[in-house]
C-alpha atoms as a printed R data frame, in Angstrom:
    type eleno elety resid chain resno       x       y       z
1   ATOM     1    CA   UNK     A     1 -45.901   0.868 -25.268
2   ATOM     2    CA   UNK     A     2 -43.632  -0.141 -22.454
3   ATOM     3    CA   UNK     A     3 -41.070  -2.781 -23.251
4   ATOM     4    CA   UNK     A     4 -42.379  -6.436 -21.366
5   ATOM     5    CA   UNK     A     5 -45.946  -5.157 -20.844
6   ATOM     6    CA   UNK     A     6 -49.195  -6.817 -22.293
7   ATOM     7    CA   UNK     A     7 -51.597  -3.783 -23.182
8   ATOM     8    CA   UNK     A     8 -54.764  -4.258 -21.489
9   ATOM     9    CA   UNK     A     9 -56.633  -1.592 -22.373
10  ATOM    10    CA   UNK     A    10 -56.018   1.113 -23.714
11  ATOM    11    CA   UNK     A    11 -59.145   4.642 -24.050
12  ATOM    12    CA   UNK     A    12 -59.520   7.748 -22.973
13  ATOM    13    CA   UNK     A    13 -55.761   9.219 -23.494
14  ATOM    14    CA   UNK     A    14 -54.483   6.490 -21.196
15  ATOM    15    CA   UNK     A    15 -53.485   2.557 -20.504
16  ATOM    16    CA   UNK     A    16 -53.095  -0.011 -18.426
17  ATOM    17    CA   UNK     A    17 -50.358  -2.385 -18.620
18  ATOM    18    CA   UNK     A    18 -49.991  -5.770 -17.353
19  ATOM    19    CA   UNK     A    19 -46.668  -7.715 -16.884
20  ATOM    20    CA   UNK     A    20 -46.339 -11.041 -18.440
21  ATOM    21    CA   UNK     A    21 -47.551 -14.135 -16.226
22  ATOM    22    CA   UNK     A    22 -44.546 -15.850 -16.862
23  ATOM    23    CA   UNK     A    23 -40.869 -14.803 -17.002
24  ATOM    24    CA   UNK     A    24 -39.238 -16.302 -20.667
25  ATOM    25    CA   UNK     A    25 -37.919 -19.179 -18.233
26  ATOM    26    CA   UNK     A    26 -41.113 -20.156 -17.551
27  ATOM    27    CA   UNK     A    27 -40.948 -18.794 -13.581
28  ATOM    28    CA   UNK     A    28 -44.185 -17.053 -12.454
29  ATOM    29    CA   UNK     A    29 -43.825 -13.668 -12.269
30  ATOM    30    CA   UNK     A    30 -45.620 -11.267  -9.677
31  ATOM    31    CA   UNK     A    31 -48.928 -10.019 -10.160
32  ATOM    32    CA   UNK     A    32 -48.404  -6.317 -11.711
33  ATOM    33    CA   UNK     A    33 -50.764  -3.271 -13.447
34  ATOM    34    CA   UNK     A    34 -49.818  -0.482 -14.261
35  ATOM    35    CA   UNK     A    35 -52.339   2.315 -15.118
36  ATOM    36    CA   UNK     A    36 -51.432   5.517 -16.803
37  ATOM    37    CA   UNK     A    37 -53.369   8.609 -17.804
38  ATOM    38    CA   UNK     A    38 -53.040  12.261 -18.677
39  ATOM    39    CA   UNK     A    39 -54.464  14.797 -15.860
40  ATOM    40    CA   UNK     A    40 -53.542  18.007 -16.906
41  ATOM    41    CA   UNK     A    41 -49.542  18.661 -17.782
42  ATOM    42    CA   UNK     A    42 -48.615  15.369 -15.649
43  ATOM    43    CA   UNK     A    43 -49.324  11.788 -16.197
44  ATOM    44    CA   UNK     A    44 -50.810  10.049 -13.180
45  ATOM    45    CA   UNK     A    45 -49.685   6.360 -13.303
46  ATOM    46    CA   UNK     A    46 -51.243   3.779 -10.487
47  ATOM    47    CA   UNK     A    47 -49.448   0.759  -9.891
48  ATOM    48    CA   UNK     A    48 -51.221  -2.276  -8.276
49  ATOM    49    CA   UNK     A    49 -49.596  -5.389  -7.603
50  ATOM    50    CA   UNK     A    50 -46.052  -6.413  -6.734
51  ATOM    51    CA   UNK     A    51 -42.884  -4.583  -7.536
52  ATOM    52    CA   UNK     A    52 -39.704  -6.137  -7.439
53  ATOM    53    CA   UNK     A    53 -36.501  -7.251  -9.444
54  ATOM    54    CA   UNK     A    54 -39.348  -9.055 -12.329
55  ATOM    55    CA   UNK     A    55 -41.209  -6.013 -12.632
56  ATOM    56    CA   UNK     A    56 -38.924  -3.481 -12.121
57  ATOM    57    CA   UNK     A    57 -38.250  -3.156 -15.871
58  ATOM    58    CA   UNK     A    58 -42.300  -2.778 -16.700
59  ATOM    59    CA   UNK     A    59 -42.428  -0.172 -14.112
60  ATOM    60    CA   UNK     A    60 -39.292   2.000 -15.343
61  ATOM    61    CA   UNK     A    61 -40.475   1.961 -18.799
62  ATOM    62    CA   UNK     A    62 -43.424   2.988 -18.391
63  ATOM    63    CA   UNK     A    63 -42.575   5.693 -15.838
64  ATOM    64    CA   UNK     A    64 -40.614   6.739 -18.387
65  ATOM    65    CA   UNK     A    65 -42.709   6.739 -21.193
66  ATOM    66    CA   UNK     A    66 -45.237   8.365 -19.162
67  ATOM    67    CA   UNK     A    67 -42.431  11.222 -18.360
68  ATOM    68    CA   UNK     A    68 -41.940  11.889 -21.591
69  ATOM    69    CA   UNK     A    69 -45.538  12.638 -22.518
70  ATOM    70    CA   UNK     A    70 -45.949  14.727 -19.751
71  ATOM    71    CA   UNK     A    71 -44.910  18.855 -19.384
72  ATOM    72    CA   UNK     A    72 -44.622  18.647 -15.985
73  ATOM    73    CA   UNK     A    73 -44.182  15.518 -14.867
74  ATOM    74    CA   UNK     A    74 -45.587  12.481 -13.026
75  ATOM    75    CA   UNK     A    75 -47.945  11.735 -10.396
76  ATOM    76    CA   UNK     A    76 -47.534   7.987  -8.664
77  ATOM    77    CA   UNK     A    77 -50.280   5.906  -6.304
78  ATOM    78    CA   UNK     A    78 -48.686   3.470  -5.040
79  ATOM    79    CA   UNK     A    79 -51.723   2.938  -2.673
80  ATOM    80    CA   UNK     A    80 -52.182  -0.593  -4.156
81  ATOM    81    CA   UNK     A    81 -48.724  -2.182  -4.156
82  ATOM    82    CA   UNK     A    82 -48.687  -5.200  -1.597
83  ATOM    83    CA   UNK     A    83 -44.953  -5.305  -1.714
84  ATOM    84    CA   UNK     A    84 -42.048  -2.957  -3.168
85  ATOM    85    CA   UNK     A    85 -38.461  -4.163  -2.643
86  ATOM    86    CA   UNK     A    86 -35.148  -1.685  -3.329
87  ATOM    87    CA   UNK     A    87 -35.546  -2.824  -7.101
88  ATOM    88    CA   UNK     A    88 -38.517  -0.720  -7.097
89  ATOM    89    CA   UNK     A    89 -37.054   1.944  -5.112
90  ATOM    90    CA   UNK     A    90 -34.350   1.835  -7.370
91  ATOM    91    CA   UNK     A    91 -36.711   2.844 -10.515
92  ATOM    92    CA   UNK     A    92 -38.453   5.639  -8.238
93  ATOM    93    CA   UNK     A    93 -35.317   7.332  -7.293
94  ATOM    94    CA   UNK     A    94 -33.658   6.713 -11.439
95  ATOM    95    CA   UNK     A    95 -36.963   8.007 -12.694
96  ATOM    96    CA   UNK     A    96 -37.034  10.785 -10.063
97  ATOM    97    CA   UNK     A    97 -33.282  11.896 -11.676
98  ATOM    98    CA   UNK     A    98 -34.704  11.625 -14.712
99  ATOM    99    CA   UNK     A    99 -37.329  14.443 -14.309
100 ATOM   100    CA   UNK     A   100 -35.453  16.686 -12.410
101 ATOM   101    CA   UNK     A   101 -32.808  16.758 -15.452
102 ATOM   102    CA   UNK     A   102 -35.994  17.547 -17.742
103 ATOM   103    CA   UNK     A   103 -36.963  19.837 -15.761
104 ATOM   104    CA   UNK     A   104 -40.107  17.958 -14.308
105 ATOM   105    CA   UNK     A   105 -41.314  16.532 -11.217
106 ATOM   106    CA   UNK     A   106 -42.083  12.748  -9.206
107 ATOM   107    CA   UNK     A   107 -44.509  13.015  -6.956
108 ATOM   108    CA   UNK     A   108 -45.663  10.098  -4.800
109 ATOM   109    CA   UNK     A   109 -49.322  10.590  -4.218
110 ATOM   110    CA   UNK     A   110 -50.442   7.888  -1.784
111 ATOM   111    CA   UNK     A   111 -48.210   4.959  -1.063
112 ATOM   112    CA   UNK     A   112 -49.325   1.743   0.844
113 ATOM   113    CA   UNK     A   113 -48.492   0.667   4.602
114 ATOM   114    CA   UNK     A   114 -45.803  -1.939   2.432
115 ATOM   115    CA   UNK     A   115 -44.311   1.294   0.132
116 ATOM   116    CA   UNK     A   116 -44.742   3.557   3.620
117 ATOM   117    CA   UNK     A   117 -42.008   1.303   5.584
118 ATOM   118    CA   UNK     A   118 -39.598   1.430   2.367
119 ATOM   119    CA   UNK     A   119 -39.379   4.581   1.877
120 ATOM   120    CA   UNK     A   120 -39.090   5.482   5.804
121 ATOM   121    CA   UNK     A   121 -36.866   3.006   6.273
122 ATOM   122    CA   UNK     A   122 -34.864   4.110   3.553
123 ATOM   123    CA   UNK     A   123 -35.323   8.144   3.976
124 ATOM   124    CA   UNK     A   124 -36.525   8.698   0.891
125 ATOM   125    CA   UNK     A   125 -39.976   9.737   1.655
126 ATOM   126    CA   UNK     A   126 -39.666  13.256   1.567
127 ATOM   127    CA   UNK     A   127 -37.260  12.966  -1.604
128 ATOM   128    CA   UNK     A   128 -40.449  11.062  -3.120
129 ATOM   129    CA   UNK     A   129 -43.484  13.322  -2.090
130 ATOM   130    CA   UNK     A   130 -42.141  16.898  -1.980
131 ATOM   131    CA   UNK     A   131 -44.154  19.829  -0.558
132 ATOM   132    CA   UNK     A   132 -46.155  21.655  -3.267
């Protein structure tokens, strides 16, 4: 199980993680679920919530937990994700590394109008969803 992550529920070959409510301090943390099951050799993982530097640590562990039970690699929707800052980028791109070393793939499936901007903005959309 990813490190910082409350196991929801878990069936079927996959999970769904939720961050804590509160950050050790006390702070509220953002709203954050992370969903991950096998589909063939990848691991399709959909992330609804908010990403940023209080979940970033949930969503790189279980990215890479995810990559490592996976042959080929991961599949991301990011379709629900009301707001991703560079911490979140940050994990995409690490995580991205990550596979490519293994010999895998990151593919951003479907991305909100929120993950959309960042990753124009930032030109790392076609680094994120590669052609087939």
């Amino acid at each position: 199980m990813p490190e910082h992550a409350i196991p929801a529920q878990i069936g079927r070959g996959g999970a769904t993680y939720t961050a804590p409510a509160h950050a050790p301090s006390g702070r509220p943390l953002p709203r954050l679920e992370i969903e991950v099951r096998p589909t063939g050799d990848r691991q399709l993982v959909v992330v609804t919530g908010e990403v940023d530097i209080d979940a970033d640590r949930l969503l790189h562990s279980t990215l890479g937990a995810a990559l490592v039970r996976s042959r080929g690699g991961v599949d991301l929707d990011l379709s629900k994700v009301d707001f991703c800052d560079c911490s979140g980028l940050n994990v995409l791109l690490r995580i991205r590394q990550r596979a490519l070393r293994d010999g895998k793939t990151l593919r951003v499936r479907a991305v909100s109008g929120a993950v959309h901007r960042l990753l124009t903005v930032t030109h790392t959309l076609p680094l994120l969803t590669p052609p087939e």
